[in-house]
CSV table of C-alpha atoms in Angstrom, one decimal:
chain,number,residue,atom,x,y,z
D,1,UNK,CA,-18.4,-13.3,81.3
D,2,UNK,CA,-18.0,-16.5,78.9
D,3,UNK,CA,-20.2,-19.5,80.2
D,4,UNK,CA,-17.6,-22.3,80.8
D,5,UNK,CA,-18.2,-26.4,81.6
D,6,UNK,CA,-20.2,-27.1,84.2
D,7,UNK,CA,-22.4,-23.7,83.7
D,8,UNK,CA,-25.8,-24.5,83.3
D,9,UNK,CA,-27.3,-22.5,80.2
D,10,UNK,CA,-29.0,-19.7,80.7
D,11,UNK,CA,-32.7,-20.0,80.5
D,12,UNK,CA,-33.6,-17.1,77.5
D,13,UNK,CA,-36.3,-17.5,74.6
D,14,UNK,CA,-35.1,-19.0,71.6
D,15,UNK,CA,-37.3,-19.5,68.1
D,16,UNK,CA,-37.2,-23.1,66.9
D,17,UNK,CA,-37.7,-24.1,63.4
D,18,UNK,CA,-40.8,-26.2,62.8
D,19,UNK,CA,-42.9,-27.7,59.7
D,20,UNK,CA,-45.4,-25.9,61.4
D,21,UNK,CA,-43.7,-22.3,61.6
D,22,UNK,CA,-41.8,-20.8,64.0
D,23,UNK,CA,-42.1,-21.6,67.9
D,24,UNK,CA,-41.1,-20.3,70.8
D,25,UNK,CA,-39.2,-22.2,73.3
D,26,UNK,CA,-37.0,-21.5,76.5
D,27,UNK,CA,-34.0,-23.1,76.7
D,28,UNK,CA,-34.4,-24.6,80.0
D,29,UNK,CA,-37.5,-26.6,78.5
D,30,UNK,CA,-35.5,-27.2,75.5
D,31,UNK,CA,-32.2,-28.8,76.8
D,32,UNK,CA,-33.6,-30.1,79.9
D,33,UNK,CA,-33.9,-34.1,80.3
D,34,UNK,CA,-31.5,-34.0,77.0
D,35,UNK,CA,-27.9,-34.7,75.6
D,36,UNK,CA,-27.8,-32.1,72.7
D,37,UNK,CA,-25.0,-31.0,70.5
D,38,UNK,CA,-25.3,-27.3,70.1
D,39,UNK,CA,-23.4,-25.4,67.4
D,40,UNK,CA,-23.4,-21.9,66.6
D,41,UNK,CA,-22.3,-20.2,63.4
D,42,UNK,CA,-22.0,-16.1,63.4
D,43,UNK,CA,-25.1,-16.5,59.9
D,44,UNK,CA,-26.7,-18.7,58.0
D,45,UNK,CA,-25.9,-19.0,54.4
D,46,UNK,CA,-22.2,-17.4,55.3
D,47,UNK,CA,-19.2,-19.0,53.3
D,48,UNK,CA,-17.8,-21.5,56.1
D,49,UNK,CA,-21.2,-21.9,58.0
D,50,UNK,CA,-22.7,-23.4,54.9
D,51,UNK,CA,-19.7,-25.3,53.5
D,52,UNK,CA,-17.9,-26.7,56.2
D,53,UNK,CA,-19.9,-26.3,59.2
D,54,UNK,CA,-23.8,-27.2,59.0
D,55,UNK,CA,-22.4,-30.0,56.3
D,56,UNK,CA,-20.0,-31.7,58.9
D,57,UNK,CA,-23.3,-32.3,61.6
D,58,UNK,CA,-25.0,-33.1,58.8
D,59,UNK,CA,-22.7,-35.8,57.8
D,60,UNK,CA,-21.9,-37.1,60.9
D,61,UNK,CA,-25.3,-36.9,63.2
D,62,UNK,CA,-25.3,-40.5,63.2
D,63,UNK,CA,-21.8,-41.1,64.8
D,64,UNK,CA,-23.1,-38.5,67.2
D,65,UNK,CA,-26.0,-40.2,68.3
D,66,UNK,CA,-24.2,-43.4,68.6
D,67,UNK,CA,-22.1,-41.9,70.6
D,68,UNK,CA,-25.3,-40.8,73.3
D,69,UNK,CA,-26.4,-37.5,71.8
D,70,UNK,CA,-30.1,-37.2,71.3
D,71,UNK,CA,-30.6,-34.1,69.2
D,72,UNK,CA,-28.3,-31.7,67.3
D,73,UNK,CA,-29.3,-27.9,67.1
D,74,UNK,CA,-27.7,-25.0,65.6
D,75,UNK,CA,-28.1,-21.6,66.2
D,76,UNK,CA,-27.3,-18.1,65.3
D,77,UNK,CA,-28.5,-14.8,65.3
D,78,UNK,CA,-30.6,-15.1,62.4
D,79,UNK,CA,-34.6,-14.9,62.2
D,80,UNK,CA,-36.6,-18.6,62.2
D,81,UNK,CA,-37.4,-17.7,58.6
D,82,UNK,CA,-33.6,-17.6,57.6
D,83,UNK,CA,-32.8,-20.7,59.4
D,84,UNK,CA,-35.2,-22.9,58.1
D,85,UNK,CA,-34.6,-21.9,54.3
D,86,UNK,CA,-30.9,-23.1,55.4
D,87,UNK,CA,-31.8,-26.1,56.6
D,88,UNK,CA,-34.1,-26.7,53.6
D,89,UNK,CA,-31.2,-25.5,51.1
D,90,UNK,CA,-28.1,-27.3,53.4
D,91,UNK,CA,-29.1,-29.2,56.0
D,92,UNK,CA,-31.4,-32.2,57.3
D,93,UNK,CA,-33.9,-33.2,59.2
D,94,UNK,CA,-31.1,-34.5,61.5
D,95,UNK,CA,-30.7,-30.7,62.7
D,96,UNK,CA,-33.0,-28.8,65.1
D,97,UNK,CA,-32.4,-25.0,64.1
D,98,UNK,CA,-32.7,-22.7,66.9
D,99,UNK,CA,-33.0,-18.9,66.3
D,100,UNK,CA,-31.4,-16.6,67.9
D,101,UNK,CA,-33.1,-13.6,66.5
D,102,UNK,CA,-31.8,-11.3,69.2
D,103,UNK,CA,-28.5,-12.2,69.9
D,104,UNK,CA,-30.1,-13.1,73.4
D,105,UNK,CA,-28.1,-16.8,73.9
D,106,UNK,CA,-24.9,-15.1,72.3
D,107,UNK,CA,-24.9,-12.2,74.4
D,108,UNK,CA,-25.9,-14.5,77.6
D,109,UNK,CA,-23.3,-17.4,76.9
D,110,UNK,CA,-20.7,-14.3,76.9
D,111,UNK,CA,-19.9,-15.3,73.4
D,112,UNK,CA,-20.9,-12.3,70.6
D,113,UNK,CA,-18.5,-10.9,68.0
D,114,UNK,CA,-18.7,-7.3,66.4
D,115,UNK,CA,-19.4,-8.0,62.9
D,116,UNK,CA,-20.7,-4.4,62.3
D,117,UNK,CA,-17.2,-4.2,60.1
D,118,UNK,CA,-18.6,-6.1,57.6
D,119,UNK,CA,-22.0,-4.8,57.4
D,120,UNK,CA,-23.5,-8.1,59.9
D,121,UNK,CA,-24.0,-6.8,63.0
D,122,UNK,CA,-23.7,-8.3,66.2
D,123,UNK,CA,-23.4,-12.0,65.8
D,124,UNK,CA,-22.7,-15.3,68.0
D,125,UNK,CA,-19.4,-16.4,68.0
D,126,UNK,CA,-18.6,-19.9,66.4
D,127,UNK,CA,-18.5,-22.6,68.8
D,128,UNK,CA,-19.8,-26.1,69.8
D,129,UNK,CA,-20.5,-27.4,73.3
D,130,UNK,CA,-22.7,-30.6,74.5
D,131,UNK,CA,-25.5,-29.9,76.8
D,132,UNK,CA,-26.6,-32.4,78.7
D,133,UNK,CA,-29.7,-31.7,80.8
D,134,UNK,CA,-29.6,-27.9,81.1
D,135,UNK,CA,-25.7,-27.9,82.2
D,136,UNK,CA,-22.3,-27.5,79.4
D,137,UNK,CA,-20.3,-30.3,79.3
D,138,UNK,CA,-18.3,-29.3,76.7
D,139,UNK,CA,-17.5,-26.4,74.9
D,140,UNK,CA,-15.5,-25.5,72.0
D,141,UNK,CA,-15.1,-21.6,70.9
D,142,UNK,CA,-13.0,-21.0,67.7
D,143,UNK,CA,-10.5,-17.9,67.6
D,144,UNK,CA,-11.7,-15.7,65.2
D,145,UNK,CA,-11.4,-16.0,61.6
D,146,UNK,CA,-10.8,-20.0,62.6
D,147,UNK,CA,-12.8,-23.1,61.6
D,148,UNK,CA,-11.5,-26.1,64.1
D,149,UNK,CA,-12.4,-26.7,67.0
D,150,UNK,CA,-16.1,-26.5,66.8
D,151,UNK,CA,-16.6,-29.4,64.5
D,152,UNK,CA,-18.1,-32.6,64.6
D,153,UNK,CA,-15.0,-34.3,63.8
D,154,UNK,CA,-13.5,-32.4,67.0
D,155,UNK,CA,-17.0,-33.0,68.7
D,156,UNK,CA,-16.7,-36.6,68.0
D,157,UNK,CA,-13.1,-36.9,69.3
D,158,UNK,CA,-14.4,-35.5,72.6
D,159,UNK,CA,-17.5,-38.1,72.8
């Protein structure tokens, strides 16, 4: 079942990307007490992910914290490793990266796509929501093959 607004997010084990190596964190600690934009791309260093997607919270995680958001994270299903060499390579210091080595959040969140087709595996879905202390206040999830509604621009439209 999809997790829709209003759903608080599951509590599962997530790797976040430090200076100091990976570390372990549960999502309930993570989110709680916290407005945070959440994106999720299906890989890191995948054509739209790095082109369109990581750029545009990049680019606009100042209008979103204007607008009352207190951190931005992305995740996938991709090791800590991976996601911080994309954040070094594409991204800022603006963006939180959040592993999601096992597919755990996708697969709890209701929101995987088979990507075995193309050699990836089992991936999070594209999509975007705001969390705001534990609970989805908005959510976003892009058809697939689609890159719209899970922007900042459409993120900052919603704000």
């Amino acid at each position: 079942m999809t997790i829709t607004v209003g759903d608080k997010l599951p509590d599962v084990k997530l790797t976040k990307v430090t200076d100091n190596g990976p570390e372990q964190v549960q999502a309930a600690d993570y989110f709680a007490g916290k407005r945070v934009a959440l994106f999720s791309v299906p890989g890191a260093f995948t054509p739209t992910c790095s082109a369109k997607h990581l750029p545009g919270f990049v680019e606009k995680a100042d209008e979103l914290k204007a607008k009352g958001i207190d951190e931005i994270a992305c995740t996938a299903v991709n090791d800590a490793f991976v996601m911080g060499a994309w954040n070094k390579a594409s991204g800022s210091d603006a963006i939180t990266m959040l592993a999601d080595g096992n597919g755990e959040l996708a697969e709890a969140v209701g929101l995987v796509m088979d990507g075995t087709g193309f050699g990836m595996g089992k991936r999070g879905q594209r999509f975007s929501m705001v969390v705001n202390d534990g609970k989805v206040e908005q959510l976003n999830v892009e058809a697939p093959g689609q890159f719209e509604v899970s922007s900042a621009d459409y993120m900052l439209g919603q704000l």
